[in-house]
mmCIF file of C-alpha atoms and ligand atoms in Angstrom:
data_model
loop_
_atom_site.group_PDB
_atom_site.id
_atom_site.type_symbol
_atom_site.label_atom_id
_atom_site.label_comp_id
_atom_site.label_asym_id
_atom_site.label_seq_id
_atom_site.Cartn_x
_atom_site.Cartn_y
_atom_site.Cartn_z
ATOM 1 C CA MET A 1 118.393 78.261 126.258
ATOM 2 C CA LYS A 2 116.754 80.478 128.712
ATOM 3 C CA VAL A 3 118.485 83.599 129.747
ATOM 4 C CA VAL A 4 118.076 85.077 133.405
ATOM 5 C CA LEU A 5 118.972 88.548 134.420
ATOM 6 C CA GLU A 6 119.061 88.793 138.280
ATOM 7 C CA HIS A 7 119.517 92.283 139.972
ATOM 8 C CA LEU A 8 121.662 93.205 137.032
ATOM 9 C CA THR A 9 123.096 96.613 137.349
ATOM 10 C CA LYS A 10 125.844 98.736 135.220
ATOM 11 C CA LYS A 11 126.935 102.032 136.265
ATOM 12 C CA PHE A 12 129.656 104.139 134.286
ATOM 13 C CA PRO A 13 131.558 106.930 135.631
ATOM 14 C CA ASN A 14 130.053 110.138 134.904
ATOM 15 C CA ARG A 15 132.228 112.502 132.535
ATOM 16 C CA ASN A 16 129.812 115.518 132.932
ATOM 17 C CA LYS A 17 131.160 117.416 135.920
ATOM 18 C CA LYS A 18 127.808 119.388 136.153
ATOM 19 C CA ILE A 19 125.894 116.234 137.147
ATOM 20 C CA LYS A 20 126.850 114.338 140.299
ATOM 21 C CA GLY A 21 127.133 110.507 140.401
ATOM 22 C CA ASP A 22 127.546 107.625 138.229
ATOM 23 C CA VAL A 23 125.295 107.057 135.039
ATOM 24 C CA ILE A 24 123.121 103.972 135.847
ATOM 25 C CA ALA A 25 122.847 102.732 132.352
ATOM 26 C CA VAL A 26 120.871 99.509 133.874
ATOM 27 C CA ASN A 27 119.289 99.603 137.115
ATOM 28 C CA ASP A 28 118.392 96.224 139.073
ATOM 29 C CA PHE A 29 117.192 94.216 136.064
ATOM 30 C CA THR A 30 115.410 91.013 137.151
ATOM 31 C CA PHE A 31 113.665 89.247 134.394
ATOM 32 C CA GLU A 32 113.605 85.673 132.415
ATOM 33 C CA ILE A 33 113.957 85.319 128.854
ATOM 34 C CA PRO A 34 112.283 82.031 127.934
ATOM 35 C CA ASP A 35 113.894 79.356 125.774
ATOM 36 C CA GLY A 36 113.494 79.616 122.127
ATOM 37 C CA LYS A 37 111.781 82.967 122.107
ATOM 38 C CA LEU A 38 112.313 86.374 120.422
ATOM 39 C CA ILE A 39 112.425 89.148 122.825
ATOM 40 C CA GLY A 40 112.399 92.779 121.658
ATOM 41 C CA LEU A 41 114.241 95.182 123.897
ATOM 42 C CA LEU A 42 112.301 98.397 123.443
ATOM 43 C CA GLY A 43 112.904 101.962 124.851
ATOM 44 C CA PRO A 44 113.766 105.398 123.847
ATOM 45 C CA SER A 45 117.638 106.408 123.095
ATOM 46 C CA GLY A 46 119.903 106.148 126.111
ATOM 47 C CA CYS A 47 117.668 104.018 128.110
ATOM 48 C CA GLY A 48 120.104 101.292 128.481
ATOM 49 C CA LYS A 49 119.126 98.693 125.859
ATOM 50 C CA SER A 50 122.603 98.272 124.120
ATOM 51 C CA THR A 51 124.221 98.155 127.432
ATOM 52 C CA THR A 52 121.736 95.366 128.387
ATOM 53 C CA LEU A 53 122.626 93.523 125.276
ATOM 54 C CA ASN A 54 126.261 93.874 126.144
ATOM 55 C CA LEU A 55 125.874 92.618 129.750
ATOM 56 C CA ILE A 56 124.118 89.449 128.212
ATOM 57 C CA SER A 57 127.024 88.918 125.519
ATOM 58 C CA GLY A 58 129.724 89.651 127.985
ATOM 59 C CA LEU A 59 131.168 92.580 126.216
ATOM 60 C CA GLU A 60 130.377 94.629 129.507
ATOM 61 C CA LYS A 61 130.870 93.576 133.150
ATOM 62 C CA PRO A 62 127.996 94.301 135.498
ATOM 63 C CA THR A 63 128.542 96.591 138.356
ATOM 64 C CA SER A 64 126.397 93.947 140.300
ATOM 65 C CA GLY A 65 123.930 91.227 139.621
ATOM 66 C CA LYS A 66 124.319 88.031 137.868
ATOM 67 C CA VAL A 67 123.496 86.299 134.197
ATOM 68 C CA TYR A 68 122.537 83.015 133.700
ATOM 69 C CA PHE A 69 122.525 80.933 130.501
ATOM 70 C CA GLY A 70 120.136 78.096 131.660
ATOM 71 C CA GLU A 71 121.189 76.865 135.076
ATOM 72 C CA ASP A 72 124.970 78.155 134.628
ATOM 73 C CA ASP A 73 126.040 81.513 136.051
ATOM 74 C CA VAL A 74 127.928 83.131 132.948
ATOM 75 C CA THR A 75 128.656 86.539 134.898
ATOM 76 C CA GLY A 76 132.303 86.070 134.913
ATOM 77 C CA LEU A 77 132.758 84.630 131.422
ATOM 78 C CA PRO A 78 134.078 86.527 128.386
ATOM 79 C CA PRO A 79 132.053 86.486 125.214
ATOM 80 C CA GLU A 80 133.769 83.956 123.325
ATOM 81 C CA HIS A 81 133.103 81.398 126.038
ATOM 82 C CA ARG A 82 129.447 82.266 126.458
ATOM 83 C CA GLY A 83 128.228 80.869 122.938
ATOM 84 C CA VAL A 84 126.616 84.032 121.660
ATOM 85 C CA GLY A 85 126.025 85.256 118.317
ATOM 86 C CA LEU A 86 126.158 89.015 117.765
ATOM 87 C CA VAL A 87 124.647 91.250 115.195
ATOM 88 C CA PHE A 88 124.979 95.143 115.156
ATOM 89 C CA GLN A 89 123.683 97.937 113.324
ATOM 90 C CA ASN A 90 127.130 98.548 111.082
ATOM 91 C CA TYR A 91 127.422 94.861 109.737
ATOM 92 C CA ALA A 92 131.191 94.997 110.427
ATOM 93 C CA LEU A 93 131.945 92.580 107.713
ATOM 94 C CA TYR A 94 135.651 92.340 106.536
ATOM 95 C CA PRO A 95 135.601 94.086 103.159
ATOM 96 C CA HIS A 96 138.532 92.283 101.618
ATOM 97 C CA LEU A 97 137.246 88.805 102.283
ATOM 98 C CA THR A 98 134.472 87.153 100.360
ATOM 99 C CA VAL A 99 130.847 86.520 101.770
ATOM 100 C CA ARG A 100 132.050 82.665 102.159
ATOM 101 C CA GLN A 101 135.262 83.902 103.939
ATOM 102 C CA ASN A 102 133.346 86.275 106.422
ATOM 103 C CA ILE A 103 130.755 83.540 107.192
ATOM 104 C CA VAL A 104 133.583 80.920 107.742
ATOM 105 C CA PHE A 105 135.994 83.285 109.879
ATOM 106 C CA PRO A 106 134.380 82.700 113.274
ATOM 107 C CA LEU A 107 134.947 78.849 112.682
ATOM 108 C CA GLU A 108 138.655 79.305 111.888
ATOM 109 C CA ASN A 109 139.277 80.371 115.427
ATOM 110 C CA LEU A 110 137.902 77.208 117.149
ATOM 111 C CA LYS A 111 140.693 75.371 118.927
ATOM 112 C CA GLY A 112 141.061 72.058 120.395
ATOM 113 C CA LYS A 113 138.380 69.661 120.353
ATOM 114 C CA ASP A 114 136.312 72.048 118.516
ATOM 115 C CA LYS A 115 138.617 72.669 115.772
ATOM 116 C CA LEU A 116 136.882 71.596 112.571
ATOM 117 C CA SER A 117 138.309 70.388 108.956
ATOM 118 C CA LYS A 118 138.403 72.854 105.978
ATOM 119 C CA GLU A 119 135.393 70.663 104.404
ATOM 120 C CA ALA A 120 133.470 70.874 107.721
ATOM 121 C CA MET A 121 133.871 74.613 107.832
ATOM 122 C CA GLU A 122 132.863 74.966 104.472
ATOM 123 C CA ALA A 123 129.748 72.930 104.842
ATOM 124 C CA LYS A 124 128.568 74.928 107.890
ATOM 125 C CA ALA A 125 129.090 78.204 106.377
ATOM 126 C CA LEU A 126 126.864 77.127 103.156
ATOM 127 C CA GLU A 127 124.349 75.801 105.559
ATOM 128 C CA ALA A 128 124.157 79.205 107.292
ATOM 129 C CA ALA A 129 124.208 81.168 104.130
ATOM 130 C CA LYS A 130 121.239 79.129 102.985
ATOM 131 C CA LEU A 131 119.344 79.723 105.876
ATOM 132 C CA VAL A 132 119.604 83.501 105.105
ATOM 133 C CA GLN A 133 119.264 82.847 101.490
ATOM 134 C CA ILE A 134 122.520 84.428 100.623
ATOM 135 C CA ASP A 135 124.289 81.210 99.264
ATOM 136 C CA GLU A 136 124.426 82.442 95.650
ATOM 137 C CA TYR A 137 126.538 85.335 96.553
ATOM 138 C CA MET A 138 129.327 83.226 98.364
ATOM 139 C CA GLU A 139 132.054 84.553 96.051
ATOM 140 C CA ARG A 140 131.208 88.147 96.296
ATOM 141 C CA LYS A 141 132.860 90.727 98.437
ATOM 142 C CA PRO A 142 130.791 92.897 100.932
ATOM 143 C CA GLY A 143 130.925 95.981 98.692
ATOM 144 C CA GLU A 144 129.238 94.105 95.998
ATOM 145 C CA LEU A 145 126.086 93.451 97.871
ATOM 146 C CA SER A 146 123.156 95.643 98.827
ATOM 147 C CA GLY A 147 122.750 96.602 102.609
ATOM 148 C CA GLY A 148 119.980 94.064 103.115
ATOM 149 C CA GLN A 149 122.487 91.213 101.620
ATOM 150 C CA GLN A 150 125.026 92.341 103.878
ATOM 151 C CA GLN A 151 123.200 92.180 106.933
ATOM 152 C CA ARG A 152 122.174 88.655 105.911
ATOM 153 C CA VAL A 153 125.785 87.775 105.808
ATOM 154 C CA ALA A 154 126.351 89.380 109.153
ATOM 155 C CA ILE A 155 123.428 87.197 110.449
ATOM 156 C CA ALA A 156 124.864 84.099 108.803
ATOM 157 C CA ARG A 157 128.197 84.697 110.404
ATOM 158 C CA ALA A 158 126.457 85.164 113.789
ATOM 159 C CA LEU A 159 124.778 81.970 113.118
ATOM 160 C CA VAL A 160 127.372 79.613 111.810
ATOM 161 C CA LYS A 161 128.672 78.519 115.460
ATOM 162 C CA MET A 162 124.874 77.755 116.166
ATOM 163 C CA PRO A 163 124.925 80.095 119.197
ATOM 164 C CA LYS A 164 122.983 79.436 122.438
ATOM 165 C CA VAL A 165 121.602 82.906 122.228
ATOM 166 C CA LEU A 166 121.509 85.304 119.392
ATOM 167 C CA LEU A 167 121.855 88.946 120.332
ATOM 168 C CA LEU A 168 120.805 91.651 117.617
ATOM 169 C CA ASP A 169 121.448 95.411 118.184
ATOM 170 C CA GLU A 170 119.626 97.704 115.950
ATOM 171 C CA PRO A 171 120.180 95.382 113.043
ATOM 172 C CA LEU A 172 117.826 96.955 110.732
ATOM 173 C CA SER A 173 118.777 100.795 111.194
ATOM 174 C CA ASN A 174 120.667 101.087 108.005
ATOM 175 C CA LEU A 175 118.068 99.696 105.722
ATOM 176 C CA ASP A 176 115.461 101.322 103.630
ATOM 177 C CA ALA A 177 111.835 101.167 104.684
ATOM 178 C CA ARG A 178 111.000 98.346 102.285
ATOM 179 C CA LEU A 179 114.314 96.145 103.020
ATOM 180 C CA ARG A 180 113.589 96.726 106.887
ATOM 181 C CA LEU A 181 110.347 95.191 106.597
ATOM 182 C CA GLN A 182 111.658 92.327 104.468
ATOM 183 C CA THR A 183 114.621 91.909 106.918
ATOM 184 C CA ARG A 184 112.621 91.661 109.860
ATOM 185 C CA GLU A 185 110.167 88.963 108.696
ATOM 186 C CA GLU A 186 113.505 87.157 107.494
ATOM 187 C CA ILE A 187 114.681 87.329 111.111
ATOM 188 C CA ARG A 188 111.762 86.161 112.623
ATOM 189 C CA ARG A 189 111.697 83.031 109.947
ATOM 190 C CA ILE A 190 115.338 82.430 110.859
ATOM 191 C CA GLN A 191 114.719 82.573 114.543
ATOM 192 C CA LYS A 192 111.582 80.219 114.312
ATOM 193 C CA GLU A 193 113.723 77.693 112.019
ATOM 194 C CA THR A 194 116.615 77.507 114.490
ATOM 195 C CA GLY A 195 114.668 78.031 117.668
ATOM 196 C CA ILE A 196 117.577 80.025 119.180
ATOM 197 C CA THR A 197 116.734 82.407 121.834
ATOM 198 C CA THR A 198 117.155 85.764 120.318
ATOM 199 C CA VAL A 199 117.127 89.143 121.862
ATOM 200 C CA PHE A 200 116.607 92.124 119.480
ATOM 201 C CA VAL A 201 117.185 95.807 120.447
ATOM 202 C CA THR A 202 115.523 98.430 118.803
ATOM 203 C CA HIS A 203 113.679 101.763 119.407
ATOM 204 C CA ASP A 204 111.288 101.136 116.931
ATOM 205 C CA GLN A 205 108.090 100.248 118.671
ATOM 206 C CA GLU A 206 106.282 98.962 115.700
ATOM 207 C CA GLU A 207 109.324 96.973 114.629
ATOM 208 C CA ALA A 208 109.446 95.182 118.198
ATOM 209 C CA MET A 209 105.897 94.630 118.147
ATOM 210 C CA SER A 210 105.431 93.060 115.047
ATOM 211 C CA ILE A 211 108.437 90.360 115.171
ATOM 212 C CA SER A 212 108.538 89.529 119.094
ATOM 213 C CA ASP A 213 107.244 87.075 121.061
ATOM 214 C CA MET A 214 107.652 89.274 123.920
ATOM 215 C CA ILE A 215 108.770 92.742 124.711
ATOM 216 C CA VAL A 216 110.710 94.425 127.507
ATOM 217 C CA VAL A 217 109.901 98.269 127.529
ATOM 218 C CA MET A 218 112.855 100.270 129.434
ATOM 219 C CA LYS A 219 113.193 104.122 130.513
ATOM 220 C CA ASP A 220 116.049 105.568 132.012
ATOM 221 C CA GLY A 221 117.736 102.175 132.800
ATOM 222 C CA ILE A 222 114.717 101.013 134.421
ATOM 223 C CA PHE A 223 112.436 98.116 133.512
ATOM 224 C CA GLN A 224 108.942 98.999 132.966
ATOM 225 C CA GLN A 225 106.979 95.871 131.732
ATOM 226 C CA MET A 226 107.447 92.578 130.022
ATOM 227 C CA GLY A 227 104.772 90.710 127.949
ATOM 228 C CA LYS A 228 103.315 89.590 124.910
ATOM 229 C CA PRO A 229 103.013 92.906 122.645
ATOM 230 C CA GLN A 230 99.339 92.965 122.428
ATOM 231 C CA ASP A 231 99.030 92.507 126.092
ATOM 232 C CA VAL A 232 101.643 95.379 126.807
ATOM 233 C CA TYR A 233 99.371 97.471 124.461
ATOM 234 C CA ASP A 234 96.166 96.627 126.058
ATOM 235 C CA LYS A 235 97.324 96.821 129.612
ATOM 236 C CA PRO A 236 100.153 99.092 129.892
ATOM 237 C CA VAL A 237 101.547 99.501 133.542
ATOM 238 C CA ASN A 238 102.044 103.151 133.401
ATOM 239 C CA LEU A 239 101.567 106.398 131.031
ATOM 240 C CA PHE A 240 105.129 106.080 129.702
ATOM 241 C CA VAL A 241 104.494 102.701 128.297
ATOM 242 C CA ALA A 242 101.042 103.613 127.149
ATOM 243 C CA LYS A 243 102.513 106.706 125.129
ATOM 244 C CA PHE A 244 105.374 104.543 123.932
ATOM 245 C CA LEU A 245 103.421 102.007 122.147
ATOM 246 C CA GLY A 246 101.054 102.705 119.205
ATOM 247 C CA THR A 247 100.966 104.885 116.234
ATOM 248 C CA PRO A 248 99.502 107.520 116.095
ATOM 249 C CA ALA A 249 100.175 107.661 119.885
ATOM 250 C CA ILE A 250 97.648 107.434 122.652
ATOM 251 C CA ASN A 251 95.620 110.647 123.301
ATOM 252 C CA VAL A 252 96.336 111.669 126.776
ATOM 253 C CA PHE A 253 93.618 114.180 128.715
ATOM 254 C CA LYS A 254 93.353 115.677 132.373
ATOM 255 C CA GLY A 255 90.468 114.056 133.823
ATOM 256 C CA PHE A 256 89.052 113.287 137.050
ATOM 257 C CA VAL A 257 86.602 110.945 138.590
ATOM 258 C CA ARG A 258 83.363 112.202 140.680
ATOM 259 C CA SER A 259 80.835 109.721 141.933
ATOM 260 C CA GLY A 260 81.570 106.660 139.605
ATOM 261 C CA LYS A 261 81.949 109.002 136.248
ATOM 262 C CA LEU A 262 84.956 109.700 134.382
ATOM 263 C CA TYR A 263 85.104 113.352 133.223
ATOM 264 C CA ILE A 264 87.366 115.322 130.716
ATOM 265 C CA GLY A 265 86.379 118.752 131.235
ATOM 266 C CA SER A 266 82.656 119.046 131.826
ATOM 267 C CA ASP A 267 81.946 115.665 129.678
ATOM 268 C CA ALA A 268 81.328 112.682 131.495
ATOM 269 C CA VAL A 269 82.868 110.247 129.282
ATOM 270 C CA LEU A 270 82.539 107.037 130.871
ATOM 271 C CA ASP A 271 81.224 105.117 133.862
ATOM 272 C CA VAL A 272 83.843 103.763 135.977
ATOM 273 C CA ASP A 273 84.311 102.009 139.513
ATOM 274 C CA ILE A 274 87.065 104.033 140.661
ATOM 275 C CA PRO A 275 87.112 106.194 143.779
ATOM 276 C CA ASP A 276 87.064 110.133 143.145
ATOM 277 C CA LYS A 277 90.420 111.540 142.190
ATOM 278 C CA GLU A 278 92.593 113.297 139.542
ATOM 279 C CA VAL A 279 93.627 111.279 136.817
ATOM 280 C CA TRP A 280 95.246 111.173 133.332
ATOM 281 C CA VAL A 281 92.825 109.871 130.730
ATOM 282 C CA GLY A 282 94.514 107.862 127.914
ATOM 283 C CA ILE A 283 92.363 107.148 124.743
ATOM 284 C CA ARG A 284 93.867 104.869 121.816
ATOM 285 C CA PRO A 285 93.215 106.464 118.476
ATOM 286 C CA GLU A 286 90.889 103.615 117.680
ATOM 287 C CA GLY A 287 88.855 103.994 120.850
ATOM 288 C CA PHE A 288 86.577 106.966 119.505
ATOM 289 C CA ILE A 289 83.348 106.186 117.875
ATOM 290 C CA VAL A 290 81.899 109.203 116.016
ATOM 291 C CA ASP A 291 78.387 109.425 117.392
ATOM 292 C CA GLU A 292 76.236 112.675 117.156
ATOM 293 C CA ASN A 293 74.784 111.665 120.845
ATOM 294 C CA GLY A 294 78.053 110.656 122.183
ATOM 295 C CA PRO A 295 79.175 112.343 125.567
ATOM 296 C CA PHE A 296 82.769 113.348 124.555
ATOM 297 C CA LYS A 297 82.745 116.761 122.475
ATOM 298 C CA CYS A 298 85.954 118.023 120.627
ATOM 299 C CA LYS A 299 86.465 120.920 118.475
ATOM 300 C CA LEU A 300 86.490 119.412 114.657
ATOM 301 C CA LYS A 301 89.752 120.666 112.771
ATOM 302 C CA GLY A 302 89.570 118.088 109.791
ATOM 303 C CA ILE A 303 89.622 114.668 108.354
ATOM 304 C CA GLU A 304 92.426 112.813 106.487
ATOM 305 C CA VAL A 305 90.980 109.778 104.635
ATOM 306 C CA MET A 306 93.695 107.092 104.612
ATOM 307 C CA GLY A 307 92.053 104.248 102.436
ATOM 308 C CA ARG A 308 90.547 101.976 104.862
ATOM 309 C CA ASP A 309 90.590 104.430 107.647
ATOM 310 C CA THR A 310 89.593 108.032 108.343
ATOM 311 C CA SER A 311 91.892 109.815 110.785
ATOM 312 C CA VAL A 312 89.564 112.618 112.511
ATOM 313 C CA ILE A 313 91.736 115.537 113.744
ATOM 314 C CA SER A 314 90.311 117.516 116.738
ATOM 315 C CA GLU A 315 91.200 119.792 119.584
ATOM 316 C CA ASN A 316 90.025 119.673 123.248
ATOM 317 C CA GLU A 317 91.422 122.138 125.948
ATOM 318 C CA GLU A 318 92.016 119.149 128.339
ATOM 319 C CA LEU A 319 94.618 117.309 125.898
ATOM 320 C CA ASP A 320 98.022 117.163 126.971
ATOM 321 C CA GLY A 321 99.237 117.788 123.483
ATOM 322 C CA VAL A 322 98.281 119.630 120.458
ATOM 323 C CA THR A 323 95.578 117.534 118.535
ATOM 324 C CA VAL A 324 93.468 114.799 119.263
ATOM 325 C CA ARG A 325 93.826 112.172 116.798
ATOM 326 C CA SER A 326 91.245 109.330 116.197
ATOM 327 C CA ILE A 327 90.903 106.631 113.615
ATOM 328 C CA VAL A 328 87.547 105.603 112.527
ATOM 329 C CA PRO A 329 86.508 103.332 109.692
ATOM 330 C CA SER A 330 86.208 105.400 106.147
ATOM 331 C CA ASP A 331 82.541 104.762 105.659
ATOM 332 C CA THR A 332 81.848 106.752 109.017
ATOM 333 C CA ALA A 333 79.492 109.825 108.241
ATOM 334 C CA ILE A 334 81.282 112.863 109.304
ATOM 335 C CA ASP A 335 80.015 116.376 108.918
ATOM 336 C CA THR A 336 82.903 118.451 108.438
ATOM 337 C CA THR A 337 80.883 121.670 108.184
ATOM 338 C CA LYS A 338 80.232 121.317 111.971
ATOM 339 C CA GLU A 339 82.564 122.898 114.557
ATOM 340 C CA THR A 340 82.092 120.074 117.063
ATOM 341 C CA VAL A 341 82.586 116.425 116.606
ATOM 342 C CA SER A 342 81.101 114.034 119.463
ATOM 343 C CA PHE A 343 82.364 110.672 120.408
ATOM 344 C CA SER A 344 81.477 107.912 122.312
ATOM 345 C CA LEU A 345 84.317 105.535 123.774
ATOM 346 C CA LYS A 346 85.355 101.956 123.653
ATOM 347 C CA PRO A 347 85.952 101.358 127.291
ATOM 348 C CA TYR A 348 88.830 98.881 126.687
ATOM 349 C CA LYS A 349 90.576 101.473 124.573
ATOM 350 C CA VAL A 350 90.404 103.788 127.497
ATOM 351 C CA HIS A 351 93.341 103.754 129.978
ATOM 352 C CA ILE A 352 93.051 105.728 133.260
ATOM 353 C CA PHE A 353 96.256 106.609 135.163
ATOM 354 C CA ASP A 354 96.917 107.971 138.478
ATOM 355 C CA LYS A 355 97.806 111.823 138.305
ATOM 356 C CA THR A 356 100.762 111.554 140.434
ATOM 357 C CA THR A 357 102.316 108.186 140.025
ATOM 358 C CA GLU A 358 101.135 107.841 136.512
ATOM 359 C CA GLU A 359 100.567 104.084 137.001
ATOM 360 C CA ARG A 360 97.517 102.664 135.448
ATOM 361 C CA ILE A 361 94.563 101.984 137.611
ATOM 362 C CA VAL A 362 92.994 98.677 137.204
ATOM 363 C CA THR A 363 89.402 98.893 137.528
ATOM 364 C CA ASP A 364 87.406 96.296 139.531
ATOM 365 C CA ALA A 365 85.589 95.392 136.378
ATOM 366 C CA GLU A 366 88.975 94.444 134.867
ATOM 367 C CA ALA A 367 90.545 92.729 137.943
HETATM 368 P P1 LIG B 401 120.488 104.174 121.839
HETATM 369 O O1 LIG B 401 119.032 103.522 121.431
HETATM 370 O O2 LIG B 401 120.528 105.545 121.713
HETATM 371 O O3 LIG B 401 121.518 103.250 121.328
HETATM 372 P P2 LIG B 401 120.429 102.607 124.282
HETATM 373 O O4 LIG B 401 119.016 102.429 124.785
HETATM 374 O O5 LIG B 401 120.865 101.568 123.681
HETATM 375 O O6 LIG B 401 120.462 103.887 123.300
HETATM 376 P P3 LIG B 401 122.995 102.615 126.152
HETATM 377 O O7 LIG B 401 123.671 102.833 124.843
HETATM 378 O O8 LIG B 401 122.723 101.169 126.537
HETATM 379 O O9 LIG B 401 121.450 103.246 125.544
HETATM 380 O O10 LIG B 401 123.177 103.782 127.058
HETATM 381 C C1 LIG B 401 122.485 103.793 128.348
HETATM 382 C C2 LIG B 401 123.313 105.049 129.085
HETATM 383 O O11 LIG B 401 124.398 104.796 129.717
HETATM 384 C C3 LIG B 401 123.228 106.348 128.369
HETATM 385 O O12 LIG B 401 122.924 107.327 129.149
HETATM 386 C C4 LIG B 401 124.629 106.565 127.835
HETATM 387 O O13 LIG B 401 125.237 107.750 127.805
HETATM 388 C C5 LIG B 401 125.478 105.828 129.060
HETATM 389 N N1 LIG B 401 126.602 105.109 128.508
HETATM 390 C C6 LIG B 401 126.598 103.784 127.799
HETATM 391 N N2 LIG B 401 128.103 103.575 127.572
HETATM 392 C C7 LIG B 401 128.598 104.481 128.358
HETATM 393 C C8 LIG B 401 130.091 104.422 128.737
HETATM 394 N N3 LIG B 401 130.816 103.525 128.239
HETATM 395 N N4 LIG B 401 130.591 105.433 129.619
HETATM 396 C C9 LIG B 401 129.496 106.106 130.153
HETATM 397 N N5 LIG B 401 128.174 106.130 129.728
HETATM 398 C C10 LIG B 401 127.903 105.249 128.779
#
């Protein structure tokens, strides 16, 4: 089931008297979530991710705009008539009910022609439990399960009615690092097996990039970019998206273009087909090549060997930040007695942004 958001806007009344006007949590969103895909909604805290999810589920009503499931306008429908499965950060399981009873619960409320026999409900609950590999714990209470197991029960409960759309709001936040990794792979597997269109909200860019077919990046209620994770990483539309994706983060320098050369300070670091102007230069950590004849010079501060890679830490006066972080293969020879490290740059790892609009400048070569 594809999901279409059309000029979707949600305003909340502002309770802060010092600030005038409403809070615009979601500002004129228009995009389509393709059928059967897993979409990661991504952005910093307060950017409107949960509100977007709540507008899709029907828990919130939009101030304006529409939500379509397939060709059907569901904007006026309450959550229970939309056929959505919801999973939140706090698993919200009933502590006094067993795993089986928790999973069966949504089926017990079905009425009329949808009403199921007790046997049919049990069979569906077992099927959902098997899908999330929790079927051996059916008679336990939530308090007798680990956090990861509880979250799987919550997912089974959301899946038991075979929703048209599965909505997950920070479902992994309460889990430790190892369980997070394991559970996110589980979610990916379950999503692939069921083919249910899924929207996954997180502020963790690595999490979103690792499991999503596509990511949507948001900032202050405003849609920034949608695309395959690698495409958004390789071709960010603006400086915000470039900075938001990637660990370590992209290195951003003040720069300028003169006569077809990109300068950072007095170093002409690359040839570019851009008219003369002031720019921001973003260089991904993996875009640096240690090269004693390289044009880009930084003050060497140290290196950190991290197994396969080495992190070179340096400084540059034009950097918008404290230290330049570059990642190079661990067999790279680096003379740490020297004060300066010279780099040449991989052009496709260098992004150039307009100084004022902060939009990425697409070079003729790329276009
Ligand atoms: P987080 O990652 O911290 O959960 P989020 O990206 O999910 O954040 P939302 O919860 O959607 O962000 O909130 C978006 C904006 O709308 C925030 O500025 C928030 O304070 C505001 N907001 C959300 N719900 C309400 C409400 N019921 N009343 C007033 N303002 C609200």
